[in-house]
């Protein structure tokens, strides 16, 4: 199978498609899958959020997005961190 990565924009009641809350990725390999969020520490870190949403926790919404869209969100988060937002 190799590696397959799916990206998601994360939304809550206060976010929008133009300014999602964050970005999430699910990486599937022959060994299993790993779920990660791009954190405030500006790195990919394990997160159970998507797994929880799949089991009925509706605190956040996840919308599949392209790799390019995910990169744009990550770059915006990095830029905001640089200016101290």
PDB file of N, CA, C and O in Angstrom:
ATOM      1  N   UNK A   1       0.824  -1.196   0.000  1.00  0.00           N
ATOM      2  CA  UNK A   1       0.000   0.000   0.000  1.00  0.00           C
ATOM      3  C   UNK A   1       0.864   1.252   0.000  1.00  0.00           C
ATOM      4  O   UNK A   1       0.492   2.262  -0.571  1.00  0.00           O
ATOM      5  N   UNK A   2       1.999   1.228   0.672  1.00  0.00           N
ATOM      6  CA  UNK A   2       2.799   2.440   0.779  1.00  0.00           C
ATOM      7  C   UNK A   2       2.207   3.372   1.815  1.00  0.00           C
ATOM      8  O   UNK A   2       1.527   2.944   2.734  1.00  0.00           O
ATOM      9  N   UNK A   3       2.449   4.660   1.641  1.00  0.00           N
ATOM     10  CA  UNK A   3       1.937   5.658   2.583  1.00  0.00           C
ATOM     11  C   UNK A   3       0.868   6.507   1.913  1.00  0.00           C
ATOM     12  O   UNK A   3       1.057   6.961   0.793  1.00  0.00           O
ATOM     13  N   UNK A   4      -0.227   6.696   2.617  1.00  0.00           N
ATOM     14  CA  UNK A   4      -1.326   7.532   2.122  1.00  0.00           C
ATOM     15  C   UNK A   4      -1.657   8.557   3.197  1.00  0.00           C
ATOM     16  O   UNK A   4      -1.954   8.205   4.334  1.00  0.00           O
ATOM     17  N   UNK A   5      -1.610   9.842   2.846  1.00  0.00           N
ATOM     18  CA  UNK A   5      -1.890  10.914   3.795  1.00  0.00           C
ATOM     19  C   UNK A   5      -3.139  11.665   3.364  1.00  0.00           C
ATOM     20  O   UNK A   5      -3.248  12.078   2.215  1.00  0.00           O
ATOM     21  N   UNK A   6      -4.065  11.822   4.301  1.00  0.00           N
ATOM     22  CA  UNK A   6      -5.274  12.605   4.071  1.00  0.00           C
ATOM     23  C   UNK A   6      -5.253  13.781   5.029  1.00  0.00           C
ATOM     24  O   UNK A   6      -5.022  13.595   6.232  1.00  0.00           O
ATOM     25  N   UNK A   7      -5.485  14.981   4.509  1.00  0.00           N
ATOM     26  CA  UNK A   7      -5.492  16.201   5.318  1.00  0.00           C
ATOM     27  C   UNK A   7      -6.922  16.669   5.541  1.00  0.00           C
ATOM     28  O   UNK A   7      -7.792  16.478   4.695  1.00  0.00           O
ATOM     29  N   UNK A   8      -7.129  17.321   6.679  1.00  0.00           N
ATOM     30  CA  UNK A   8      -8.443  17.850   7.049  1.00  0.00           C
ATOM     31  C   UNK A   8      -8.276  19.247   7.637  1.00  0.00           C
ATOM     32  O   UNK A   8      -7.337  19.493   8.403  1.00  0.00           O
ATOM     33  N   UNK A   9      -9.204  20.135   7.311  1.00  0.00           N
ATOM     34  CA  UNK A   9      -9.305  21.410   8.014  1.00  0.00           C
ATOM     35  C   UNK A   9     -10.198  21.158   9.223  1.00  0.00           C
ATOM     36  O   UNK A   9     -11.178  20.409   9.140  1.00  0.00           O
ATOM     37  N   UNK A  10      -9.862  21.770  10.346  1.00  0.00           N
ATOM     38  CA  UNK A  10     -10.624  21.609  11.581  1.00  0.00           C
ATOM     39  C   UNK A  10     -11.435  22.875  11.809  1.00  0.00           C
ATOM     40  O   UNK A  10     -10.902  23.988  11.736  1.00  0.00           O
ATOM     41  N   UNK A  11     -12.713  22.682  12.118  1.00  0.00           N
ATOM     42  CA  UNK A  11     -13.614  23.808  12.350  1.00  0.00           C
ATOM     43  C   UNK A  11     -14.343  23.657  13.671  1.00  0.00           C
ATOM     44  O   UNK A  11     -14.637  22.546  14.107  1.00  0.00           O
ATOM     45  N   UNK A  12     -14.633  24.790  14.294  1.00  0.00           N
ATOM     46  CA  UNK A  12     -15.545  24.837  15.430  1.00  0.00           C
ATOM     47  C   UNK A  12     -16.558  25.938  15.131  1.00  0.00           C
ATOM     48  O   UNK A  12     -16.585  26.477  14.024  1.00  0.00           O
ATOM     49  N   UNK A  13     -17.361  26.289  16.098  1.00  0.00           N
ATOM     50  CA  UNK A  13     -18.420  27.282  15.879  1.00  0.00           C
ATOM     51  C   UNK A  13     -17.870  28.664  15.526  1.00  0.00           C
ATOM     52  O   UNK A  13     -18.569  29.460  14.892  1.00  0.00           O
ATOM     53  N   UNK A  14     -16.642  28.967  15.919  1.00  0.00           N
ATOM     54  CA  UNK A  14     -16.079  30.300  15.705  1.00  0.00           C
ATOM     55  C   UNK A  14     -15.144  30.398  14.501  1.00  0.00           C
ATOM     56  O   UNK A  14     -14.571  31.459  14.261  1.00  0.00           O
ATOM     57  N   UNK A  15     -14.954  29.314  13.767  1.00  0.00           N
ATOM     58  CA  UNK A  15     -14.029  29.360  12.635  1.00  0.00           C
ATOM     59  C   UNK A  15     -14.804  29.328  11.319  1.00  0.00           C
ATOM     60  O   UNK A  15     -16.014  29.158  11.309  1.00  0.00           O
ATOM     61  N   UNK A  16     -14.075  29.499  10.228  1.00  0.00           N
ATOM     62  CA  UNK A  16     -14.712  29.556   8.912  1.00  0.00           C
ATOM     63  C   UNK A  16     -13.794  28.875   7.900  1.00  0.00           C
ATOM     64  O   UNK A  16     -12.616  28.644   8.185  1.00  0.00           O
ATOM     65  N   UNK A  17     -14.298  28.611   6.693  1.00  0.00           N
ATOM     66  CA  UNK A  17     -13.427  28.035   5.666  1.00  0.00           C
ATOM     67  C   UNK A  17     -12.211  28.914   5.354  1.00  0.00           C
ATOM     68  O   UNK A  17     -11.151  28.408   5.015  1.00  0.00           O
ATOM     69  N   UNK A  18     -12.361  30.219   5.497  1.00  0.00           N
ATOM     70  CA  UNK A  18     -11.232  31.115   5.251  1.00  0.00           C
ATOM     71  C   UNK A  18     -10.230  31.107   6.405  1.00  0.00           C
ATOM     72  O   UNK A  18      -9.064  31.412   6.218  1.00  0.00           O
ATOM     73  N   UNK A  19     -10.700  30.800   7.598  1.00  0.00           N
ATOM     74  CA  UNK A  19      -9.838  30.753   8.790  1.00  0.00           C
ATOM     75  C   UNK A  19     -10.210  29.556   9.647  1.00  0.00           C
ATOM     76  O   UNK A  19     -10.851  29.688  10.690  1.00  0.00           O
ATOM     77  N   UNK A  20      -9.793  28.352   9.203  1.00  0.00           N
ATOM     78  CA  UNK A  20     -10.093  27.168  10.008  1.00  0.00           C
ATOM     79  C   UNK A  20      -9.330  27.205  11.320  1.00  0.00           C
ATOM     80  O   UNK A  20      -8.335  27.928  11.462  1.00  0.00           O
ATOM     81  N   UNK A  21      -9.802  26.434  12.245  1.00  0.00           N
ATOM     82  CA  UNK A  21      -9.161  26.348  13.555  1.00  0.00           C
ATOM     83  C   UNK A  21      -7.760  25.762  13.445  1.00  0.00           C
ATOM     84  O   UNK A  21      -6.845  26.161  14.143  1.00  0.00           O
ATOM     85  N   UNK A  22      -7.599  24.822  12.540  1.00  0.00           N
ATOM     86  CA  UNK A  22      -6.301  24.193  12.372  1.00  0.00           C
ATOM     87  C   UNK A  22      -6.313  23.182  11.254  1.00  0.00           C
ATOM     88  O   UNK A  22      -7.253  23.118  10.456  1.00  0.00           O
ATOM     89  N   UNK A  23      -5.260  22.360  11.217  1.00  0.00           N
ATOM     90  CA  UNK A  23      -5.122  21.342  10.183  1.00  0.00           C
ATOM     91  C   UNK A  23      -4.714  20.025  10.839  1.00  0.00           C
ATOM     92  O   UNK A  23      -3.977  20.001  11.822  1.00  0.00           O
ATOM     93  N   UNK A  24      -5.230  18.950  10.276  1.00  0.00           N
ATOM     94  CA  UNK A  24      -5.069  17.619  10.817  1.00  0.00           C
ATOM     95  C   UNK A  24      -4.665  16.702   9.671  1.00  0.00           C
ATOM     96  O   UNK A  24      -5.039  16.946   8.527  1.00  0.00           O
ATOM     97  N   UNK A  25      -3.909  15.652   9.984  1.00  0.00           N
ATOM     98  CA  UNK A  25      -3.613  14.676   8.945  1.00  0.00           C
ATOM     99  C   UNK A  25      -3.704  13.261   9.498  1.00  0.00           C
ATOM    100  O   UNK A  25      -3.429  13.018  10.673  1.00  0.00           O
ATOM    101  N   UNK A  26      -4.129  12.372   8.635  1.00  0.00           N
ATOM    102  CA  UNK A  26      -4.157  10.942   8.948  1.00  0.00           C
ATOM    103  C   UNK A  26      -3.207  10.271   7.959  1.00  0.00           C
ATOM    104  O   UNK A  26      -3.387  10.383   6.751  1.00  0.00           O
ATOM    105  N   UNK A  27      -2.197   9.597   8.495  1.00  0.00           N
ATOM    106  CA  UNK A  27      -1.208   8.907   7.679  1.00  0.00           C
ATOM    107  C   UNK A  27      -1.436   7.407   7.826  1.00  0.00           C
ATOM    108  O   UNK A  27      -1.372   6.874   8.936  1.00  0.00           O
ATOM    109  N   UNK A  28      -1.727   6.749   6.698  1.00  0.00           N
ATOM    110  CA  UNK A  28      -1.918   5.297   6.692  1.00  0.00           C
ATOM    111  C   UNK A  28      -0.730   4.641   6.008  1.00  0.00           C
ATOM    112  O   UNK A  28      -0.300   5.073   4.941  1.00  0.00           O
ATOM    113  N   UNK A  29      -0.203   3.609   6.675  1.00  0.00           N
ATOM    114  CA  UNK A  29       0.886   2.813   6.119  1.00  0.00           C
ATOM    115  C   UNK A  29       0.509   1.336   6.265  1.00  0.00           C
ATOM    116  O   UNK A  29      -0.539   1.007   6.824  1.00  0.00           O
ATOM    117  N   UNK A  30       1.375   0.472   5.803  1.00  0.00           N
ATOM    118  CA  UNK A  30       1.142  -0.960   5.964  1.00  0.00           C
ATOM    119  C   UNK A  30       1.108  -1.361   7.434  1.00  0.00           C
ATOM    120  O   UNK A  30       0.502  -2.370   7.791  1.00  0.00           O
ATOM    121  N   UNK A  31       1.732  -0.578   8.297  1.00  0.00           N
ATOM    122  CA  UNK A  31       1.790  -0.884   9.727  1.00  0.00           C
ATOM    123  C   UNK A  31       0.587  -0.344  10.504  1.00  0.00           C
ATOM    124  O   UNK A  31       0.411  -0.650  11.677  1.00  0.00           O
ATOM    125  N   UNK A  32      -0.221   0.507   9.905  1.00  0.00           N
ATOM    126  CA  UNK A  32      -1.374   1.091  10.601  1.00  0.00           C
ATOM    127  C   UNK A  32      -1.553   2.543  10.225  1.00  0.00           C
ATOM    128  O   UNK A  32      -1.103   2.985   9.180  1.00  0.00           O
ATOM    129  N   UNK A  33      -2.212   3.280  11.118  1.00  0.00           N
ATOM    130  CA  UNK A  33      -2.446   4.700  10.846  1.00  0.00           C
ATOM    131  C   UNK A  33      -2.046   5.541  12.043  1.00  0.00           C
ATOM    132  O   UNK A  33      -2.063   5.079  13.177  1.00  0.00           O
ATOM    133  N   UNK A  34      -1.688   6.790  11.736  1.00  0.00           N
ATOM    134  CA  UNK A  34      -1.321   7.772  12.753  1.00  0.00           C
ATOM    135  C   UNK A  34      -2.117   9.032  12.479  1.00  0.00           C
ATOM    136  O   UNK A  34      -2.181   9.499  11.341  1.00  0.00           O
ATOM    137  N   UNK A  35      -2.726   9.587  13.517  1.00  0.00           N
ATOM    138  CA  UNK A  35      -3.478  10.836  13.413  1.00  0.00           C
ATOM    139  C   UNK A  35      -2.694  11.937  14.102  1.00  0.00           C
ATOM    140  O   UNK A  35      -2.263  11.781  15.244  1.00  0.00           O
ATOM    141  N   UNK A  36      -2.512  13.064  13.384  1.00  0.00           N
ATOM    142  CA  UNK A  36      -1.716  14.166  13.912  1.00  0.00           C
ATOM    143  C   UNK A  36      -2.373  15.506  13.610  1.00  0.00           C
ATOM    144  O   UNK A  36      -3.002  15.682  12.573  1.00  0.00           O
ATOM    145  N   UNK A  37      -2.183  16.432  14.529  1.00  0.00           N
ATOM    146  CA  UNK A  37      -2.626  17.809  14.340  1.00  0.00           C
ATOM    147  C   UNK A  37      -1.377  18.680  14.263  1.00  0.00           C
ATOM    148  O   UNK A  37      -0.365  18.396  14.918  1.00  0.00           O
ATOM    149  N   UNK A  38      -1.434  19.736  13.431  1.00  0.00           N
ATOM    150  CA  UNK A  38      -0.339  20.707  13.426  1.00  0.00           C
ATOM    151  C   UNK A  38      -0.580  21.615  14.618  1.00  0.00           C
ATOM    152  O   UNK A  38      -1.523  22.392  14.653  1.00  0.00           O
ATOM    153  N   UNK A  39       0.266  21.486  15.630  1.00  0.00           N
ATOM    154  CA  UNK A  39       0.007  22.085  16.940  1.00  0.00           C
ATOM    155  C   UNK A  39       0.515  23.517  17.063  1.00  0.00           C
ATOM    156  O   UNK A  39       1.206  24.035  16.182  1.00  0.00           O
ATOM    157  N   UNK A  40       0.200  24.106  18.172  1.00  0.00           N
ATOM    158  CA  UNK A  40       0.697  25.457  18.489  1.00  0.00           C
ATOM    159  C   UNK A  40       2.196  25.465  18.703  1.00  0.00           C
ATOM    160  O   UNK A  40       2.821  26.516  18.719  1.00  0.00           O
ATOM    161  N   UNK A  41       2.778  24.270  18.866  1.00  0.00           N
ATOM    162  CA  UNK A  41       4.229  24.128  18.958  1.00  0.00           C
ATOM    163  C   UNK A  41       4.872  24.130  17.572  1.00  0.00           C
ATOM    164  O   UNK A  41       6.070  23.911  17.438  1.00  0.00           O
ATOM    165  N   UNK A  42       4.028  24.333  16.545  1.00  0.00           N
ATOM    166  CA  UNK A  42       4.448  24.409  15.141  1.00  0.00           C
ATOM    167  C   UNK A  42       5.105  23.123  14.662  1.00  0.00           C
ATOM    168  O   UNK A  42       6.101  23.135  13.932  1.00  0.00           O
ATOM    169  N   UNK A  43       4.508  22.001  15.074  1.00  0.00           N
ATOM    170  CA  UNK A  43       4.958  20.696  14.592  1.00  0.00           C
ATOM    171  C   UNK A  43       3.777  19.732  14.604  1.00  0.00           C
ATOM    172  O   UNK A  43       2.775  19.970  15.264  1.00  0.00           O
ATOM    173  N   UNK A  44       3.914  18.657  13.858  1.00  0.00           N
ATOM    174  CA  UNK A  44       2.884  17.633  13.818  1.00  0.00           C
ATOM    175  C   UNK A  44       2.991  16.785  15.073  1.00  0.00           C
ATOM    176  O   UNK A  44       4.060  16.271  15.399  1.00  0.00           O
ATOM    177  N   UNK A  45       1.861  16.650  15.801  1.00  0.00           N
ATOM    178  CA  UNK A  45       1.823  15.884  17.042  1.00  0.00           C
ATOM    179  C   UNK A  45       0.592  14.983  17.055  1.00  0.00           C
ATOM    180  O   UNK A  45      -0.454  15.334  16.510  1.00  0.00           O
ATOM    181  N   UNK A  46       0.716  13.833  17.714  1.00  0.00           N
ATOM    182  CA  UNK A  46      -0.395  12.893  17.816  1.00  0.00           C
ATOM    183  C   UNK A  46      -1.633  13.590  18.378  1.00  0.00           C
ATOM    184  O   UNK A  46      -1.541  14.430  19.268  1.00  0.00           O
ATOM    185  N   UNK A  47      -2.792  13.198  17.848  1.00  0.00           N
ATOM    186  CA  UNK A  47      -4.059  13.725  18.347  1.00  0.00           C
ATOM    187  C   UNK A  47      -5.165  12.689  18.151  1.00  0.00           C
ATOM    188  O   UNK A  47      -5.272  12.096  17.076  1.00  0.00           O
ATOM    189  N   UNK A  48      -6.006  12.487  19.166  1.00  0.00           N
ATOM    190  CA  UNK A  48      -7.147  11.575  19.033  1.00  0.00           C
ATOM    191  C   UNK A  48      -8.411  12.259  18.504  1.00  0.00           C
ATOM    192  O   UNK A  48      -9.476  11.651  18.482  1.00  0.00           O
ATOM    193  N   UNK A  49      -8.343  13.515  18.080  1.00  0.00           N
ATOM    194  CA  UNK A  49      -9.539  14.282  17.739  1.00  0.00           C
ATOM    195  C   UNK A  49     -10.366  13.665  16.615  1.00  0.00           C
ATOM    196  O   UNK A  49     -11.596  13.599  16.713  1.00  0.00           O
ATOM    197  N   UNK A  50      -9.735  13.249  15.523  1.00  0.00           N
ATOM    198  CA  UNK A  50     -10.501  12.683  14.409  1.00  0.00           C
ATOM    199  C   UNK A  50     -11.132  11.359  14.821  1.00  0.00           C
ATOM    200  O   UNK A  50     -12.290  11.088  14.504  1.00  0.00           O
ATOM    201  N   UNK A  51     -10.387  10.548  15.528  1.00  0.00           N
ATOM    202  CA  UNK A  51     -10.924   9.281  16.030  1.00  0.00           C
ATOM    203  C   UNK A  51     -12.158   9.549  16.892  1.00  0.00           C
ATOM    204  O   UNK A  51     -13.177   8.878  16.754  1.00  0.00           O
ATOM    205  N   UNK A  52     -12.089  10.538  17.760  1.00  0.00           N
ATOM    206  CA  UNK A  52     -13.232  10.897  18.611  1.00  0.00           C
ATOM    207  C   UNK A  52     -14.414  11.377  17.777  1.00  0.00           C
ATOM    208  O   UNK A  52     -15.561  11.008  18.038  1.00  0.00           O
ATOM    209  N   UNK A  53     -14.150  12.195  16.762  1.00  0.00           N
ATOM    210  CA  UNK A  53     -15.227  12.701  15.897  1.00  0.00           C
ATOM    211  C   UNK A  53     -15.903  11.551  15.159  1.00  0.00           C
ATOM    212  O   UNK A  53     -17.126  11.547  14.991  1.00  0.00           O
ATOM    213  N   UNK A  54     -15.126  10.577  14.739  1.00  0.00           N
ATOM    214  CA  UNK A  54     -15.693   9.423  14.038  1.00  0.00           C
ATOM    215  C   UNK A  54     -16.592   8.589  14.947  1.00  0.00           C
ATOM    216  O   UNK A  54     -17.447   7.858  14.480  1.00  0.00           O
ATOM    217  N   UNK A  55     -16.420   8.739  16.231  1.00  0.00           N
ATOM    218  CA  UNK A  55     -17.216   8.003  17.200  1.00  0.00           C
ATOM    219  C   UNK A  55     -18.292   8.858  17.864  1.00  0.00           C
ATOM    220  O   UNK A  55     -18.841   8.505  18.888  1.00  0.00           O
ATOM    221  N   UNK A  56     -18.576  10.028  17.278  1.00  0.00           N
ATOM    222  CA  UNK A  56     -19.716  10.809  17.717  1.00  0.00           C
ATOM    223  C   UNK A  56     -19.433  12.085  18.470  1.00  0.00           C
ATOM    224  O   UNK A  56     -20.350  12.839  18.763  1.00  0.00           O
ATOM    225  N   UNK A  57     -18.178  12.369  18.806  1.00  0.00           N
ATOM    226  CA  UNK A  57     -17.859  13.631  19.467  1.00  0.00           C
ATOM    227  C   UNK A  57     -17.965  14.743  18.428  1.00  0.00           C
ATOM    228  O   UNK A  57     -17.218  14.786  17.466  1.00  0.00           O
ATOM    229  N   UNK A  58     -18.904  15.646  18.614  1.00  0.00           N
ATOM    230  CA  UNK A  58     -19.160  16.682  17.608  1.00  0.00           C
ATOM    231  C   UNK A  58     -18.597  18.049  17.999  1.00  0.00           C
ATOM    232  O   UNK A  58     -19.052  19.071  17.511  1.00  0.00           O
ATOM    233  N   UNK A  59     -17.587  18.059  18.858  1.00  0.00           N
ATOM    234  CA  UNK A  59     -16.991  19.327  19.263  1.00  0.00           C
ATOM    235  C   UNK A  59     -16.335  20.041  18.073  1.00  0.00           C
ATOM    236  O   UNK A  59     -16.371  21.254  17.968  1.00  0.00           O
ATOM    237  N   UNK A  60     -15.736  19.265  17.153  1.00  0.00           N
ATOM    238  CA  UNK A  60     -15.069  19.823  15.980  1.00  0.00           C
ATOM    239  C   UNK A  60     -15.589  19.140  14.724  1.00  0.00           C
ATOM    240  O   UNK A  60     -15.975  17.981  14.744  1.00  0.00           O
ATOM    241  N   UNK A  61     -15.543  19.876  13.625  1.00  0.00           N
ATOM    242  CA  UNK A  61     -15.868  19.321  12.317  1.00  0.00           C
ATOM    243  C   UNK A  61     -14.579  19.190  11.527  1.00  0.00           C
ATOM    244  O   UNK A  61     -13.690  20.048  11.621  1.00  0.00           O
ATOM    245  N   UNK A  62     -14.479  18.129  10.743  1.00  0.00           N
ATOM    246  CA  UNK A  62     -13.304  17.868   9.917  1.00  0.00           C
ATOM    247  C   UNK A  62     -13.738  17.815   8.458  1.00  0.00           C
ATOM    248  O   UNK A  62     -14.629  17.052   8.104  1.00  0.00           O
ATOM    249  N   UNK A  63     -13.098  18.633   7.621  1.00  0.00           N
ATOM    250  CA  UNK A  63     -13.400  18.657   6.196  1.00  0.00           C
ATOM    251  C   UNK A  63     -12.142  18.262   5.434  1.00  0.00           C
ATOM    252  O   UNK A  63     -11.100  18.907   5.612  1.00  0.00           O
ATOM    253  N   UNK A  64     -12.213  17.220   4.596  1.00  0.00           N
ATOM    254  CA  UNK A  64     -11.035  16.846   3.814  1.00  0.00           C
ATOM    255  C   UNK A  64     -10.585  18.002   2.917  1.00  0.00           C
ATOM    256  O   UNK A  64     -11.414  18.711   2.336  1.00  0.00           O
ATOM    257  N   UNK A  65      -9.277  18.190   2.849  1.00  0.00           N
ATOM    258  CA  UNK A  65      -8.696  19.252   2.027  1.00  0.00           C
ATOM    259  C   UNK A  65      -7.495  18.686   1.272  1.00  0.00           C
ATOM    260  O   UNK A  65      -6.993  17.607   1.590  1.00  0.00           O
ATOM    261  N   UNK A  66      -7.031  19.428   0.296  1.00  0.00           N
ATOM    262  CA  UNK A  66      -5.868  19.003  -0.489  1.00  0.00           C
ATOM    263  C   UNK A  66      -4.572  19.254   0.285  1.00  0.00           C
ATOM    264  O   UNK A  66      -4.543  20.004   1.274  1.00  0.00           O
ATOM    265  N   UNK A  67      -3.516  18.644  -0.194  1.00  0.00           N
ATOM    266  CA  UNK A  67      -2.190  18.876   0.383  1.00  0.00           C
ATOM    267  C   UNK A  67      -1.832  20.349   0.302  1.00  0.00           C
ATOM    268  O   UNK A  67      -1.283  20.920   1.251  1.00  0.00           O
ATOM    269  N   UNK A  68      -2.147  20.979  -0.825  1.00  0.00           N
ATOM    270  CA  UNK A  68      -1.840  22.399  -1.004  1.00  0.00           C
ATOM    271  C   UNK A  68      -2.586  23.262   0.013  1.00  0.00           C
ATOM    272  O   UNK A  68      -2.008  24.192   0.588  1.00  0.00           O
ATOM    273  N   UNK A  69      -3.868  22.965   0.228  1.00  0.00           N
ATOM    274  CA  UNK A  69      -4.640  23.717   1.221  1.00  0.00           C
ATOM    275  C   UNK A  69      -4.067  23.514   2.616  1.00  0.00           C
ATOM    276  O   UNK A  69      -3.971  24.468   3.405  1.00  0.00           O
ATOM    277  N   UNK A  70      -3.677  22.296   2.932  1.00  0.00           N
ATOM    278  CA  UNK A  70      -3.069  22.016   4.236  1.00  0.00           C
ATOM    279  C   UNK A  70      -1.788  22.820   4.402  1.00  0.00           C
ATOM    280  O   UNK A  70      -1.549  23.421   5.463  1.00  0.00           O
ATOM    281  N   UNK A  71      -0.962  22.860   3.368  1.00  0.00           N
ATOM    282  CA  UNK A  71       0.290  23.631   3.429  1.00  0.00           C
ATOM    283  C   UNK A  71       0.012  25.117   3.631  1.00  0.00           C
ATOM    284  O   UNK A  71       0.746  25.794   4.365  1.00  0.00           O
ATOM    285  N   UNK A  72      -1.030  25.636   2.998  1.00  0.00           N
ATOM    286  CA  UNK A  72      -1.388  27.043   3.183  1.00  0.00           C
ATOM    287  C   UNK A  72      -1.776  27.320   4.635  1.00  0.00           C
ATOM    288  O   UNK A  72      -1.371  28.345   5.207  1.00  0.00           O
ATOM    289  N   UNK A  73      -2.553  26.444   5.254  1.00  0.00           N
ATOM    290  CA  UNK A  73      -2.957  26.628   6.649  1.00  0.00           C
ATOM    291  C   UNK A  73      -1.732  26.579   7.558  1.00  0.00           C
ATOM    292  O   UNK A  73      -1.560  27.422   8.439  1.00  0.00           O
ATOM    293  N   UNK A  74      -0.859  25.594   7.334  1.00  0.00           N
ATOM    294  CA  UNK A  74       0.363  25.469   8.135  1.00  0.00           C
ATOM    295  C   UNK A  74       1.210  26.726   7.990  1.00  0.00           C
ATOM    296  O   UNK A  74       1.710  27.276   8.983  1.00  0.00           O
ATOM    297  N   UNK A  75       1.362  27.215   6.775  1.00  0.00           N
ATOM    298  CA  UNK A  75       2.166  28.432   6.554  1.00  0.00           C
ATOM    299  C   UNK A  75       1.554  29.641   7.244  1.00  0.00           C
ATOM    300  O   UNK A  75       2.275  30.480   7.802  1.00  0.00           O
ATOM    301  N   UNK A  76       0.217  29.770   7.226  1.00  0.00           N
ATOM    302  CA  UNK A  76      -0.440  30.877   7.940  1.00  0.00           C
ATOM    303  C   UNK A  76      -0.202  30.767   9.446  1.00  0.00           C
ATOM    304  O   UNK A  76       0.050  31.781  10.108  1.00  0.00           O
ATOM    305  N   UNK A  77      -0.286  29.549   9.978  1.00  0.00           N
ATOM    306  CA  UNK A  77      -0.053  29.370  11.408  1.00  0.00           C
ATOM    307  C   UNK A  77       1.380  29.751  11.777  1.00  0.00           C
ATOM    308  O   UNK A  77       1.605  30.404  12.796  1.00  0.00           O
ATOM    309  N   UNK A  78       2.318  29.365  10.965  1.00  0.00           N
ATOM    310  CA  UNK A  78       3.728  29.722  11.216  1.00  0.00           C
ATOM    311  C   UNK A  78       3.930  31.232  11.140  1.00  0.00           C
ATOM    312  O   UNK A  78       4.627  31.816  11.973  1.00  0.00           O
ATOM    313  N   UNK A  79       3.322  31.872  10.146  1.00  0.00           N
ATOM    314  CA  UNK A  79       3.458  33.326   9.986  1.00  0.00           C
ATOM    315  C   UNK A  79       2.847  34.063  11.181  1.00  0.00           C
ATOM    316  O   UNK A  79       3.437  35.030  11.674  1.00  0.00           O
ATOM    317  N   UNK A  80       1.684  33.612  11.651  1.00  0.00           N
ATOM    318  CA  UNK A  80       1.054  34.255  12.819  1.00  0.00           C
ATOM    319  C   UNK A  80       1.928  34.078  14.060  1.00  0.00           C
ATOM    320  O   UNK A  80       2.038  34.997  14.872  1.00  0.00           O
ATOM    321  N   UNK A  81       2.560  32.919  14.195  1.00  0.00           N
ATOM    322  CA  UNK A  81       3.430  32.695  15.350  1.00  0.00           C
ATOM    323  C   UNK A  81       4.640  33.619  15.300  1.00  0.00           C
ATOM    324  O   UNK A  81       5.095  34.095  16.343  1.00  0.00           O
ATOM    325  N   UNK A  82       5.153  33.885  14.114  1.00  0.00           N
ATOM    326  CA  UNK A  82       6.309  34.765  13.971  1.00  0.00           C
ATOM    327  C   UNK A  82       6.000  36.204  14.380  1.00  0.00           C
ATOM    328  O   UNK A  82       6.863  36.901  14.894  1.00  0.00           O
ATOM    329  N   UNK A  83       4.766  36.640  14.144  1.00  0.00           N
ATOM    330  CA  UNK A  83       4.418  38.016  14.505  1.00  0.00           C
ATOM    331  C   UNK A  83       3.743  38.088  15.875  1.00  0.00           C
ATOM    332  O   UNK A  83       3.328  39.154  16.293  1.00  0.00           O
ATOM    333  N   UNK A  84       3.638  36.929  16.535  1.00  0.00           N
ATOM    334  CA  UNK A  84       3.118  36.924  17.901  1.00  0.00           C
ATOM    335  C   UNK A  84       1.611  36.998  18.027  1.00  0.00           C
ATOM    336  O   UNK A  84       1.099  37.462  19.028  1.00  0.00           O
ATOM    337  N   UNK A  85       0.873  36.554  17.015  1.00  0.00           N
ATOM    338  CA  UNK A  85      -0.588  36.564  17.089  1.00  0.00           C
ATOM    339  C   UNK A  85      -1.095  35.492  17.996  1.00  0.00           C
ATOM    340  O   UNK A  85      -0.633  34.409  18.072  1.00  0.00           O
TER     341      UNK A  85
END
